[in-house]
Amino acid sequence: MISVLFSGDPDKRSQYGDAVSKAAKAAGLQLRLSLDPAEVAPEVVEYLIYDGSGPVQDFTPFTRLRGVMNLWAGVEAVLRCPAPPDLQIARMIEPGLTEGMRDYVIGHVMRHHLDVDRYIGTEPITEWEVTFPPLARNRTVGILGIGTLGADCAAHLAGLGFNVLGWSRSAKEIAGVTCLSGDQGLEDLIAAAEILVLLLPHTAETERVLNADRLAALPEGACIVNAGRGPLIDHDALLAALDRGHIRHATMDVFDVEPLPPEHPYWSHPKVTVTPHIASVTRPETASEAIVANIRRDQAGQPMLGIVQRTRGY
């Protein structure tokens, strides 16, 4: 019997209890699942299901722990927990999370591509203004961050006909997407992206990656969709670029401080759309299948999927 502990939002214990048990039964895996850390001795736990809102914030008492399954793609919170240096920590890779991000990104890219906001929530059109957006094949979309989520978004946007550029720190290949890497690749993507999507993790290297200089280097009238992390952007520089008209619109789902404080200028800025960190969410049913699959891999001596590289921070 494999001992597993859920350490997440107490309100989600029943959801994950049912979903993990169902996934384990389907996989033929015998688990002893505990839903409350107070009811199990740390030294017997072999796998920990973790999110930042759970009660466990220190992994060192869990002396038999073989792996931590983070419930989110972002790993800033889990990496702050004291842990043995060789402990396996896996970020969440599951279909529901990927599909949700795809829906959000494609929806807002299409919104900016078609300039939908021009005709919604405005004064009635009294003169027939005949303007047409370019075809998708004549629109360049840049995606900063082509990991699991970004690569899926890039591939589907390319499938819709957009000219898609993707950037990552190391070289990658995605069918139908021009993949760039390194410092020069970053500058080349910025210079071409009429719609820029940010899906990078937050690390020391990515903090304020979209600074005043890079905002100025974007094409005139570019739009931004940030579904990655708030600290990727210099927010004062973005507001200035919006005010002078160089950036047409910014859709912001993530922020330095969440919830976004009511006095923040994004709330009232006419060229900013605020969404409350809803670009995607981990879904218990599909996440539980991914968790059980990773436990099964580890039990079989295979590497777990989504292992976090601590030195990189993702």
Tab-separated table of N, CA and C in Angstrom, residues 11-176:
chain	number	residue	atom	x	y	z
A	11	ASP	N	-11.101	22.860	1.315
A	11	ASP	CA	-12.395	22.793	0.636
A	11	ASP	C	-12.374	21.837	-0.553
A	12	LYS	N	-11.174	21.461	-1.008
A	12	LYS	CA	-11.061	20.589	-2.175
A	12	LYS	C	-10.723	19.147	-1.796
A	13	ARG	N	-10.697	18.859	-0.501
A	13	ARG	CA	-10.307	17.514	-0.073
A	13	ARG	C	-11.228	16.445	-0.634
A	14	SER	N	-12.518	16.680	-0.576
A	14	SER	CA	-13.442	15.650	-1.058
A	14	SER	C	-13.323	15.472	-2.567
A	15	GLN	N	-13.129	16.576	-3.298
A	15	GLN	CA	-12.983	16.470	-4.754
A	15	GLN	C	-11.779	15.617	-5.118
A	16	TYR	N	-10.625	15.940	-4.492
A	16	TYR	CA	-9.411	15.195	-4.822
A	16	TYR	C	-9.430	13.793	-4.230
A	17	GLY	N	-10.073	13.633	-3.067
A	17	GLY	CA	-10.178	12.291	-2.507
A	17	GLY	C	-10.885	11.355	-3.457
A	18	ASP	N	-12.016	11.789	-3.981
A	18	ASP	CA	-12.777	10.952	-4.911
A	18	ASP	C	-12.019	10.742	-6.220
A	19	ALA	N	-11.449	11.844	-6.743
A	19	ALA	CA	-10.803	11.762	-8.058
A	19	ALA	C	-9.531	10.923	-8.025
A	20	VAL	N	-8.709	11.098	-6.980
A	20	VAL	CA	-7.473	10.305	-6.881
A	20	VAL	C	-7.804	8.830	-6.667
A	21	SER	N	-8.783	8.553	-5.834
A	21	SER	CA	-9.159	7.157	-5.599
A	21	SER	C	-9.660	6.500	-6.889
A	22	LYS	N	-10.451	7.228	-7.649
A	22	LYS	CA	-10.968	6.704	-8.918
A	22	LYS	C	-9.828	6.446	-9.900
A	23	ALA	N	-8.882	7.398	-9.991
A	23	ALA	CA	-7.763	7.241	-10.920
A	23	ALA	C	-6.860	6.081	-10.508
A	24	ALA	N	-6.644	5.921	-9.203
A	24	ALA	CA	-5.798	4.824	-8.719
A	24	ALA	C	-6.440	3.471	-9.017
A	25	LYS	N	-7.755	3.381	-8.816
A	25	LYS	CA	-8.455	2.125	-9.106
A	25	LYS	C	-8.348	1.777	-10.583
A	26	ALA	N	-8.513	2.798	-11.434
A	26	ALA	CA	-8.423	2.553	-12.879
A	26	ALA	C	-7.026	2.118	-13.290
A	27	ALA	N	-6.011	2.597	-12.556
A	27	ALA	CA	-4.625	2.262	-12.893
A	27	ALA	C	-4.145	1.000	-12.195
A	28	GLY	N	-4.985	0.417	-11.342
A	28	GLY	CA	-4.586	-0.781	-10.615
A	28	GLY	C	-3.545	-0.505	-9.550
A	29	LEU	N	-3.589	0.692	-8.981
A	29	LEU	CA	-2.600	1.107	-7.986
A	29	LEU	C	-3.277	1.181	-6.617
A	30	GLN	N	-2.677	0.560	-5.616
A	30	GLN	CA	-3.248	0.556	-4.276
A	30	GLN	C	-2.643	1.696	-3.462
A	31	LEU	N	-3.477	2.686	-3.162
A	31	LEU	CA	-3.026	3.854	-2.413
A	31	LEU	C	-3.750	3.927	-1.076
A	32	ARG	N	-3.013	4.403	-0.069
A	32	ARG	CA	-3.631	4.820	1.185
A	32	ARG	C	-3.608	6.342	1.175
A	33	LEU	N	-4.737	6.933	0.823
A	33	LEU	CA	-4.811	8.376	0.626
A	33	LEU	C	-5.303	9.064	1.890
A	34	SER	N	-4.490	9.999	2.403
A	34	SER	CA	-4.863	10.815	3.554
A	34	SER	C	-5.162	12.216	3.067
A	35	LEU	N	-6.253	12.787	3.574
A	35	LEU	CA	-6.680	14.105	3.116
A	35	LEU	C	-6.400	15.207	4.121
A	36	ASP	N	-5.935	14.842	5.308
A	36	ASP	CA	-5.653	15.820	6.355
A	36	ASP	C	-4.289	15.500	6.958
A	37	PRO	N	-3.314	16.410	6.829
A	37	PRO	CA	-1.981	16.144	7.384
A	37	PRO	C	-1.987	15.857	8.882
A	38	ALA	N	-2.993	16.329	9.605
A	38	ALA	CA	-3.060	16.090	11.041
A	38	ALA	C	-3.379	14.636	11.372
A	39	GLU	N	-3.831	13.887	10.368
A	39	GLU	CA	-4.278	12.518	10.623
A	39	GLU	C	-3.277	11.465	10.160
A	40	VAL	N	-2.087	11.881	9.759
A	40	VAL	CA	-1.091	10.910	9.291
A	40	VAL	C	0.293	11.339	9.772
A	41	ALA	N	1.096	10.377	10.158
A	41	ALA	CA	2.462	10.675	10.599
A	41	ALA	C	3.318	11.027	9.388
A	42	PRO	N	4.061	12.130	9.441
A	42	PRO	CA	4.855	12.541	8.272
A	42	PRO	C	5.818	11.468	7.779
A	43	GLU	N	6.367	10.678	8.710
A	43	GLU	CA	7.406	9.727	8.315
A	43	GLU	C	6.886	8.542	7.513
A	44	VAL	N	5.567	8.382	7.379
A	44	VAL	CA	5.053	7.274	6.574
A	44	VAL	C	4.655	7.712	5.167
A	45	VAL	N	4.600	9.027	4.905
A	45	VAL	CA	4.108	9.536	3.619
A	45	VAL	C	5.176	9.352	2.545
A	46	GLU	N	4.779	8.773	1.414
A	46	GLU	CA	5.709	8.554	0.299
A	46	GLU	C	5.530	9.580	-0.821
A	47	TYR	N	4.298	10.064	-0.997
A	47	TYR	CA	4.030	11.050	-2.046
A	47	TYR	C	3.110	12.124	-1.469
A	48	LEU	N	3.389	13.352	-1.823
A	48	LEU	CA	2.634	14.491	-1.310
A	48	LEU	C	2.022	15.257	-2.476
A	49	ILE	N	0.718	15.479	-2.428
A	49	ILE	CA	0.021	16.329	-3.394
A	49	ILE	C	-0.052	17.715	-2.770
A	50	TYR	N	0.511	18.695	-3.448
A	50	TYR	CA	0.758	19.991	-2.802
A	50	TYR	C	0.177	21.152	-3.598
A	51	ASP	N	-0.415	22.102	-2.871
A	51	ASP	CA	-0.566	23.446	-3.422
A	51	ASP	C	-0.260	24.456	-2.317
A	52	GLY	N	-0.045	25.690	-2.717
A	52	GLY	CA	0.442	26.694	-1.784
A	52	GLY	C	-0.507	27.011	-0.657
A	53	SER	N	-1.802	26.694	-0.808
A	53	SER	CA	-2.774	27.017	0.230
A	53	SER	C	-2.916	25.904	1.264
A	54	GLY	N	-2.192	24.801	1.092
A	54	GLY	CA	-2.301	23.679	2.020
A	54	GLY	C	-1.492	23.893	3.284
A	55	PRO	N	-1.707	23.049	4.296
A	55	PRO	CA	-1.033	23.229	5.584
A	55	PRO	C	0.449	22.850	5.588
A	56	VAL	N	0.878	21.988	4.687
A	56	VAL	CA	2.289	21.574	4.683
A	56	VAL	C	3.128	22.600	3.934
A	57	GLN	N	4.095	23.189	4.634
A	57	GLN	CA	4.996	24.173	4.027
A	57	GLN	C	6.457	23.829	4.288
A	58	ASP	N	6.705	22.627	4.769
A	58	ASP	CA	8.068	22.155	5.051
A	58	ASP	C	8.081	20.657	4.792
A	59	PHE	N	8.926	20.226	3.861
A	59	PHE	CA	8.962	18.816	3.483
A	59	PHE	C	9.966	18.000	4.292
A	60	THR	N	10.784	18.643	5.084
A	60	THR	CA	11.861	17.910	5.771
A	60	THR	C	11.358	16.872	6.775
A	61	PRO	N	10.200	17.055	7.441
A	61	PRO	CA	9.751	15.985	8.359
A	61	PRO	C	9.305	14.710	7.648
A	62	PHE	N	9.101	14.779	6.346
A	62	PHE	CA	8.592	13.629	5.593
A	62	PHE	C	9.778	12.791	5.107
A	63	THR	N	10.306	11.980	5.997
A	63	THR	CA	11.589	11.316	5.749
A	63	THR	C	11.508	10.202	4.711
A	64	ARG	N	10.313	9.693	4.403
A	64	ARG	CA	10.171	8.652	3.372
A	64	ARG	C	9.664	9.226	2.053
A	65	LEU	N	9.578	10.526	1.969
A	65	LEU	CA	8.960	11.160	0.806
A	65	LEU	C	9.774	10.904	-0.456
A	66	ARG	N	9.089	10.363	-1.481
A	66	ARG	CA	9.737	10.066	-2.757
A	66	ARG	C	9.461	11.143	-3.808
A	67	GLY	N	8.331	11.849	-3.659
A	67	GLY	CA	8.008	12.848	-4.671
A	67	GLY	C	6.906	13.772	-4.199
A	68	VAL	N	6.953	15.012	-4.693
A	68	VAL	CA	5.916	16.005	-4.443
A	68	VAL	C	5.265	16.331	-5.776
A	69	MET	N	3.943	16.207	-5.844
A	69	MET	CA	3.204	16.546	-7.043
A	69	MET	C	2.533	17.899	-6.832
A	70	ASN	N	3.088	18.920	-7.477
A	70	ASN	CA	2.521	20.257	-7.374
A	70	ASN	C	1.230	20.321	-8.179
A	71	LEU	N	0.217	20.990	-7.642
A	71	LEU	CA	-1.068	21.043	-8.325
A	71	LEU	C	-1.138	22.109	-9.403
A	72	TRP	N	-0.078	22.878	-9.560
A	72	TRP	CA	-0.092	23.976	-10.528
A	72	TRP	C	1.127	23.891	-11.428
A	73	ALA	N	1.024	24.551	-12.581
A	73	ALA	CA	2.179	24.620	-13.475
A	73	ALA	C	3.259	25.514	-12.881
A	74	GLY	N	2.860	26.581	-12.195
A	74	GLY	CA	3.816	27.461	-11.529
A	74	GLY	C	4.348	26.822	-10.262
A	75	VAL	N	5.644	26.992	-9.995
A	75	VAL	CA	6.271	26.265	-8.881
A	75	VAL	C	6.953	27.184	-7.869
A	76	GLU	N	6.653	28.480	-7.907
A	76	GLU	CA	7.319	29.391	-6.979
A	76	GLU	C	7.059	29.002	-5.522
A	77	ALA	N	5.806	28.684	-5.195
A	77	ALA	CA	5.453	28.371	-3.808
A	77	ALA	C	6.106	27.076	-3.343
A	78	VAL	N	6.042	26.039	-4.168
A	78	VAL	CA	6.580	24.742	-3.740
A	78	VAL	C	8.098	24.805	-3.579
A	79	LEU	N	8.772	25.621	-4.370
A	79	LEU	CA	10.228	25.727	-4.246
A	79	LEU	C	10.656	26.522	-3.023
A	80	ARG	N	9.731	27.238	-2.405
A	80	ARG	CA	10.061	27.945	-1.165
A	80	ARG	C	10.036	27.019	0.057
A	81	CYS	N	9.477	25.828	-0.093
A	81	CYS	CA	9.376	24.905	1.036
A	81	CYS	C	10.723	24.229	1.293
A	82	PRO	N	11.213	24.217	2.536
A	82	PRO	CA	12.439	23.473	2.837
A	82	PRO	C	12.285	22.012	2.434
A	83	ALA	N	13.313	21.485	1.782
A	83	ALA	CA	13.231	20.121	1.264
A	83	ALA	C	14.626	19.563	1.065
A	84	PRO	N	14.781	18.235	1.124
A	84	PRO	CA	16.064	17.634	0.753
A	84	PRO	C	16.413	17.988	-0.692
A	85	PRO	N	17.680	18.204	-1.020
A	85	PRO	CA	18.037	18.653	-2.371
A	85	PRO	C	17.714	17.652	-3.467
A	86	ASP	N	17.609	16.378	-3.115
A	86	ASP	CA	17.338	15.366	-4.145
A	86	ASP	C	15.868	14.986	-4.240
A	87	LEU	N	14.998	15.683	-3.525
A	87	LEU	CA	13.579	15.360	-3.577
A	87	LEU	C	13.001	15.702	-4.943
A	88	GLN	N	12.269	14.753	-5.525
A	88	GLN	CA	11.612	15.000	-6.804
A	88	GLN	C	10.384	15.882	-6.596
A	89	ILE	N	10.336	16.987	-7.333
A	89	ILE	CA	9.172	17.862	-7.327
A	89	ILE	C	8.688	17.964	-8.773
A	90	ALA	N	7.438	17.620	-8.989
A	90	ALA	CA	6.884	17.618	-10.351
A	90	ALA	C	5.835	18.716	-10.480
A	91	ARG	N	5.992	19.557	-11.485
A	91	ARG	CA	4.953	20.538	-11.778
A	91	ARG	C	3.781	19.827	-12.448
A	92	MET	N	2.632	20.460	-12.392
A	92	MET	CA	1.440	19.812	-12.947
A	92	MET	C	1.419	19.906	-14.467
A	93	ILE	N	1.287	18.770	-15.095
A	93	ILE	CA	1.053	18.677	-16.538
A	93	ILE	C	-0.182	17.804	-16.703
A	94	GLU	N	-1.286	18.417	-17.076
A	94	GLU	CA	-2.529	17.659	-17.217
A	94	GLU	C	-3.393	18.297	-18.292
A	95	PRO	N	-4.194	17.505	-18.997
A	95	PRO	CA	-4.922	18.011	-20.159
A	95	PRO	C	-5.843	19.178	-19.866
A	96	GLY	N	-6.526	19.163	-18.715
A	96	GLY	CA	-7.454	20.244	-18.416
A	96	GLY	C	-6.756	21.583	-18.284
A	97	LEU	N	-5.594	21.582	-17.645
A	97	LEU	CA	-4.819	22.812	-17.485
A	97	LEU	C	-4.362	23.331	-18.847
A	98	THR	N	-3.890	22.422	-19.681
A	98	THR	CA	-3.416	22.802	-21.014
A	98	THR	C	-4.553	23.321	-21.882
A	99	GLU	N	-5.674	22.617	-21.884
A	99	GLU	CA	-6.802	23.032	-22.719
A	99	GLU	C	-7.381	24.361	-22.258
A	100	GLY	N	-7.445	24.576	-20.954
A	100	GLY	CA	-7.951	25.839	-20.440
A	100	GLY	C	-7.091	27.014	-20.857
A	101	MET	N	-5.770	26.840	-20.774
A	101	MET	CA	-4.871	27.913	-21.191
A	101	MET	C	-4.998	28.163	-22.695
A	102	ARG	N	-5.126	27.094	-23.459
A	102	ARG	CA	-5.313	27.244	-24.905
A	102	ARG	C	-6.552	28.065	-25.216
A	103	ASP	N	-7.650	27.759	-24.540
A	103	ASP	CA	-8.900	28.491	-24.780
A	103	ASP	C	-8.740	29.971	-24.458
A	104	TYR	N	-8.112	30.264	-23.329
A	104	TYR	CA	-7.944	31.665	-22.905
A	104	TYR	C	-7.070	32.419	-23.896
A	105	VAL	N	-5.931	31.849	-24.229
A	105	VAL	CA	-4.983	32.546	-25.102
A	105	VAL	C	-5.578	32.740	-26.492
A	106	ILE	N	-6.153	31.690	-27.067
A	106	ILE	CA	-6.722	31.824	-28.405
A	106	ILE	C	-7.867	32.839	-28.389
A	107	GLY	N	-8.698	32.798	-27.360
A	107	GLY	CA	-9.808	33.736	-27.286
A	107	GLY	C	-9.351	35.179	-27.290
A	108	HIS	N	-8.315	35.500	-26.494
A	108	HIS	CA	-7.873	36.891	-26.417
A	108	HIS	C	-7.000	37.285	-27.607
A	109	VAL	N	-6.262	36.334	-28.170
A	109	VAL	CA	-5.531	36.638	-29.400
A	109	VAL	C	-6.522	36.969	-30.513
A	110	MET	N	-7.568	36.171	-30.662
A	110	MET	CA	-8.563	36.449	-31.696
A	110	MET	C	-9.270	37.776	-31.432
A	111	ARG	N	-9.552	38.060	-30.178
A	111	ARG	CA	-10.190	39.326	-29.825
A	111	ARG	C	-9.347	40.514	-30.283
A	112	HIS	N	-8.039	40.455	-30.011
A	112	HIS	CA	-7.170	41.563	-30.416
A	112	HIS	C	-6.913	41.556	-31.924
A	113	HIS	N	-6.803	40.370	-32.506
A	113	HIS	CA	-6.605	40.268	-33.949
A	113	HIS	C	-7.757	40.918	-34.710
A	114	LEU	N	-8.992	40.654	-34.287
A	114	LEU	CA	-10.175	41.192	-34.959
A	114	LEU	C	-10.549	42.587	-34.466
A	115	ASP	N	-9.832	43.067	-33.437
A	115	ASP	CA	-10.127	44.385	-32.836
A	115	ASP	C	-11.582	44.456	-32.403
A	116	VAL	N	-12.031	43.408	-31.737
A	116	VAL	CA	-13.420	43.295	-31.320
A	116	VAL	C	-13.822	44.449	-30.405
A	117	ASP	N	-12.899	44.912	-29.568
A	117	ASP	CA	-13.249	45.958	-28.601
A	117	ASP	C	-13.691	47.258	-29.272
A	118	ARG	N	-13.318	47.454	-30.513
A	118	ARG	CA	-13.709	48.662	-31.226
A	118	ARG	C	-15.237	48.784	-31.322
A	119	TYR	N	-15.915	47.634	-31.320
A	119	TYR	CA	-17.359	47.640	-31.565
A	119	TYR	C	-18.186	47.213	-30.344
A	120	ILE	N	-17.520	46.931	-29.231
A	120	ILE	CA	-18.233	46.477	-28.040
A	120	ILE	C	-18.056	47.500	-26.923
A	121	GLY	N	-19.148	47.874	-26.282
A	121	GLY	CA	-19.081	48.798	-25.167
A	121	GLY	C	-18.741	50.213	-25.564
A	122	THR	N	-18.964	50.572	-26.824
A	122	THR	CA	-18.668	51.922	-27.286
A	122	THR	C	-19.978	52.647	-27.621
A	123	GLU	N	-19.840	53.891	-27.993
A	123	GLU	CA	-21.016	54.642	-28.442
A	123	GLU	C	-21.541	54.044	-29.754
A	124	PRO	N	-22.830	54.178	-30.003
A	124	PRO	CA	-23.375	53.657	-31.270
A	124	PRO	C	-22.634	54.228	-32.472
A	125	ILE	N	-22.424	53.377	-33.472
A	125	ILE	CA	-21.721	53.793	-34.687
A	125	ILE	C	-22.706	54.560	-35.571
A	126	THR	N	-22.436	55.830	-35.786
A	126	THR	CA	-23.343	56.652	-36.598
A	126	THR	C	-22.868	56.782	-38.038
A	127	GLU	N	-21.591	56.525	-38.267
A	127	GLU	CA	-21.059	56.512	-39.633
A	127	GLU	C	-20.489	55.128	-39.904
A	128	TRP	N	-20.819	54.609	-41.091
A	128	TRP	CA	-20.393	53.254	-41.443
A	128	TRP	C	-18.900	53.259	-41.730
A	129	GLU	N	-18.136	52.742	-40.781
A	129	GLU	CA	-16.682	52.713	-40.922
A	129	GLU	C	-16.283	51.336	-41.436
A	130	VAL	N	-15.798	51.297	-42.660
A	130	VAL	CA	-15.457	50.009	-43.266
A	130	VAL	C	-13.960	49.757	-43.066
A	131	THR	N	-13.650	48.934	-42.063
A	131	THR	CA	-12.258	48.537	-41.811
A	131	THR	C	-12.231	47.025	-41.659
A	132	PHE	N	-11.166	46.437	-42.128
A	132	PHE	CA	-11.029	44.993	-42.072
A	132	PHE	C	-9.708	44.621	-41.408
A	133	PRO	N	-9.728	43.624	-40.526
A	133	PRO	CA	-8.456	43.134	-39.979
A	133	PRO	C	-7.718	42.345	-41.041
A	134	PRO	N	-6.412	42.180	-40.872
A	134	PRO	CA	-5.689	41.308	-41.807
A	134	PRO	C	-6.128	39.867	-41.612
A	135	LEU	N	-5.876	39.032	-42.594
A	135	LEU	CA	-6.074	37.602	-42.412
A	135	LEU	C	-5.073	37.087	-41.382
A	136	ALA	N	-5.403	35.976	-40.755
A	136	ALA	CA	-4.525	35.427	-39.725
A	136	ALA	C	-3.118	35.184	-40.261
A	137	ARG	N	-3.008	34.767	-41.518
A	137	ARG	CA	-1.683	34.470	-42.059
A	137	ARG	C	-0.814	35.711	-42.209
A	138	ASN	N	-1.447	36.870	-42.128
A	138	ASN	CA	-0.705	38.122	-42.215
A	138	ASN	C	-0.547	38.796	-40.858
A	139	ARG	N	-0.830	38.066	-39.802
A	139	ARG	CA	-0.684	38.581	-38.439
A	139	ARG	C	0.362	37.743	-37.700
A	140	THR	N	1.329	38.401	-37.065
A	140	THR	CA	2.372	37.700	-36.323
A	140	THR	C	2.053	37.707	-34.835
A	141	VAL	N	1.998	36.513	-34.280
A	141	VAL	CA	1.794	36.331	-32.846
A	141	VAL	C	3.084	35.790	-32.252
A	142	GLY	N	3.578	36.429	-31.217
A	142	GLY	CA	4.773	35.965	-30.524
A	142	GLY	C	4.402	35.391	-29.171
A	143	ILE	N	4.995	34.254	-28.826
A	143	ILE	CA	4.744	33.625	-27.528
A	143	ILE	C	6.067	33.496	-26.792
A	144	LEU	N	6.179	34.186	-25.674
A	144	LEU	CA	7.358	34.052	-24.813
A	144	LEU	C	7.083	32.932	-23.824
A	145	GLY	N	7.788	31.827	-23.995
A	145	GLY	CA	7.582	30.670	-23.150
A	145	GLY	C	6.851	29.583	-23.893
A	146	ILE	N	7.579	28.600	-24.412
A	146	ILE	CA	6.953	27.511	-25.171
A	146	ILE	C	7.254	26.176	-24.492
A	147	GLY	N	6.922	26.151	-23.188
A	147	GLY	CA	6.905	24.887	-22.469
A	147	GLY	C	5.639	24.134	-22.813
A	148	THR	N	5.152	23.341	-21.888
A	148	THR	CA	3.963	22.532	-22.162
A	148	THR	C	2.777	23.383	-22.582
A	149	LEU	N	2.485	24.435	-21.820
A	149	LEU	CA	1.325	25.271	-22.124
A	149	LEU	C	1.570	26.135	-23.360
A	150	GLY	N	2.727	26.782	-23.412
A	150	GLY	CA	3.019	27.665	-24.531
A	150	GLY	C	3.134	26.941	-25.851
A	151	ALA	N	3.721	25.746	-25.830
A	151	ALA	CA	3.857	24.984	-27.071
A	151	ALA	C	2.500	24.588	-27.620
A	152	ASP	N	1.585	24.211	-26.735
A	152	ASP	CA	0.245	23.845	-27.177
A	152	ASP	C	-0.470	25.054	-27.772
A	153	CYS	N	-0.372	26.201	-27.100
A	153	CYS	CA	-0.998	27.419	-27.633
A	153	CYS	C	-0.402	27.790	-28.981
A	154	ALA	N	0.918	27.710	-29.085
A	154	ALA	CA	1.591	28.071	-30.330
A	154	ALA	C	1.140	27.179	-31.476
A	155	ALA	N	1.081	25.871	-31.232
A	155	ALA	CA	0.700	24.933	-32.286
A	155	ALA	C	-0.731	25.185	-32.759
A	156	HIS	N	-1.636	25.470	-31.841
A	156	HIS	CA	-3.031	25.689	-32.233
A	156	HIS	C	-3.224	27.045	-32.920
A	157	LEU	N	-2.493	28.053	-32.497
A	157	LEU	CA	-2.561	29.339	-33.197
A	157	LEU	C	-2.010	29.199	-34.616
A	158	ALA	N	-0.940	28.437	-34.758
A	158	ALA	CA	-0.412	28.189	-36.097
A	158	ALA	C	-1.438	27.434	-36.939
A	159	GLY	N	-2.166	26.505	-36.301
A	159	GLY	CA	-3.204	25.768	-37.010
A	159	GLY	C	-4.345	26.662	-37.486
A	160	LEU	N	-4.525	27.795	-36.816
A	160	LEU	CA	-5.542	28.761	-37.250
A	160	LEU	C	-5.032	29.683	-38.348
A	161	GLY	N	-3.767	29.537	-38.696
A	161	GLY	CA	-3.219	30.302	-39.801
A	161	GLY	C	-2.296	31.440	-39.418
A	162	PHE	N	-2.152	31.738	-38.129
A	162	PHE	CA	-1.287	32.839	-37.724
A	162	PHE	C	0.182	32.507	-37.996
A	163	ASN	N	0.948	33.559	-38.231
A	163	ASN	CA	2.399	33.436	-38.282
A	163	ASN	C	2.888	33.474	-36.839
A	164	VAL	N	3.292	32.335	-36.303
A	164	VAL	CA	3.587	32.220	-34.877
A	164	VAL	C	5.089	32.087	-34.657
A	165	LEU	N	5.601	32.944	-33.782
A	165	LEU	CA	6.979	32.863	-33.311
A	165	LEU	C	6.943	32.456	-31.846
A	166	GLY	N	7.769	31.520	-31.467
A	166	GLY	CA	7.852	31.102	-30.075
A	166	GLY	C	9.266	31.234	-29.567
A	167	TRP	N	9.405	31.641	-28.307
A	167	TRP	CA	10.751	31.816	-27.735
A	167	TRP	C	10.879	31.014	-26.445
A	168	SER	N	12.025	30.392	-26.305
A	168	SER	CA	12.383	29.715	-25.063
A	168	SER	C	13.881	29.891	-24.849
A	169	ARG	N	14.325	29.601	-23.637
A	169	ARG	CA	15.739	29.789	-23.336
A	169	ARG	C	16.613	28.857	-24.165
A	170	SER	N	16.162	27.617	-24.327
A	170	SER	CA	16.903	26.649	-25.137
A	170	SER	C	16.112	26.338	-26.406
A	171	ALA	N	16.794	25.869	-27.421
A	171	ALA	CA	16.183	25.641	-28.727
A	171	ALA	C	15.124	24.539	-28.661
A	172	LYS	N	14.004	24.764	-29.375
A	172	LYS	CA	12.927	23.787	-29.445
A	172	LYS	C	12.407	23.714	-30.871
A	173	GLU	N	11.620	22.687	-31.133
A	173	GLU	CA	10.986	22.542	-32.440
A	173	GLU	C	9.506	22.251	-32.246
A	174	ILE	N	8.645	23.033	-32.924
A	174	ILE	CA	7.204	22.832	-32.913
A	174	ILE	C	6.732	22.960	-34.348
A	175	ALA	N	6.037	21.984	-34.839
A	175	ALA	CA	5.598	22.005	-36.234
A	175	ALA	C	4.751	23.244	-36.510
A	176	GLY	N	5.105	23.955	-37.574
A	176	GLY	CA	4.352	25.129	-37.988
A	176	GLY	C	4.693	26.402	-37.248
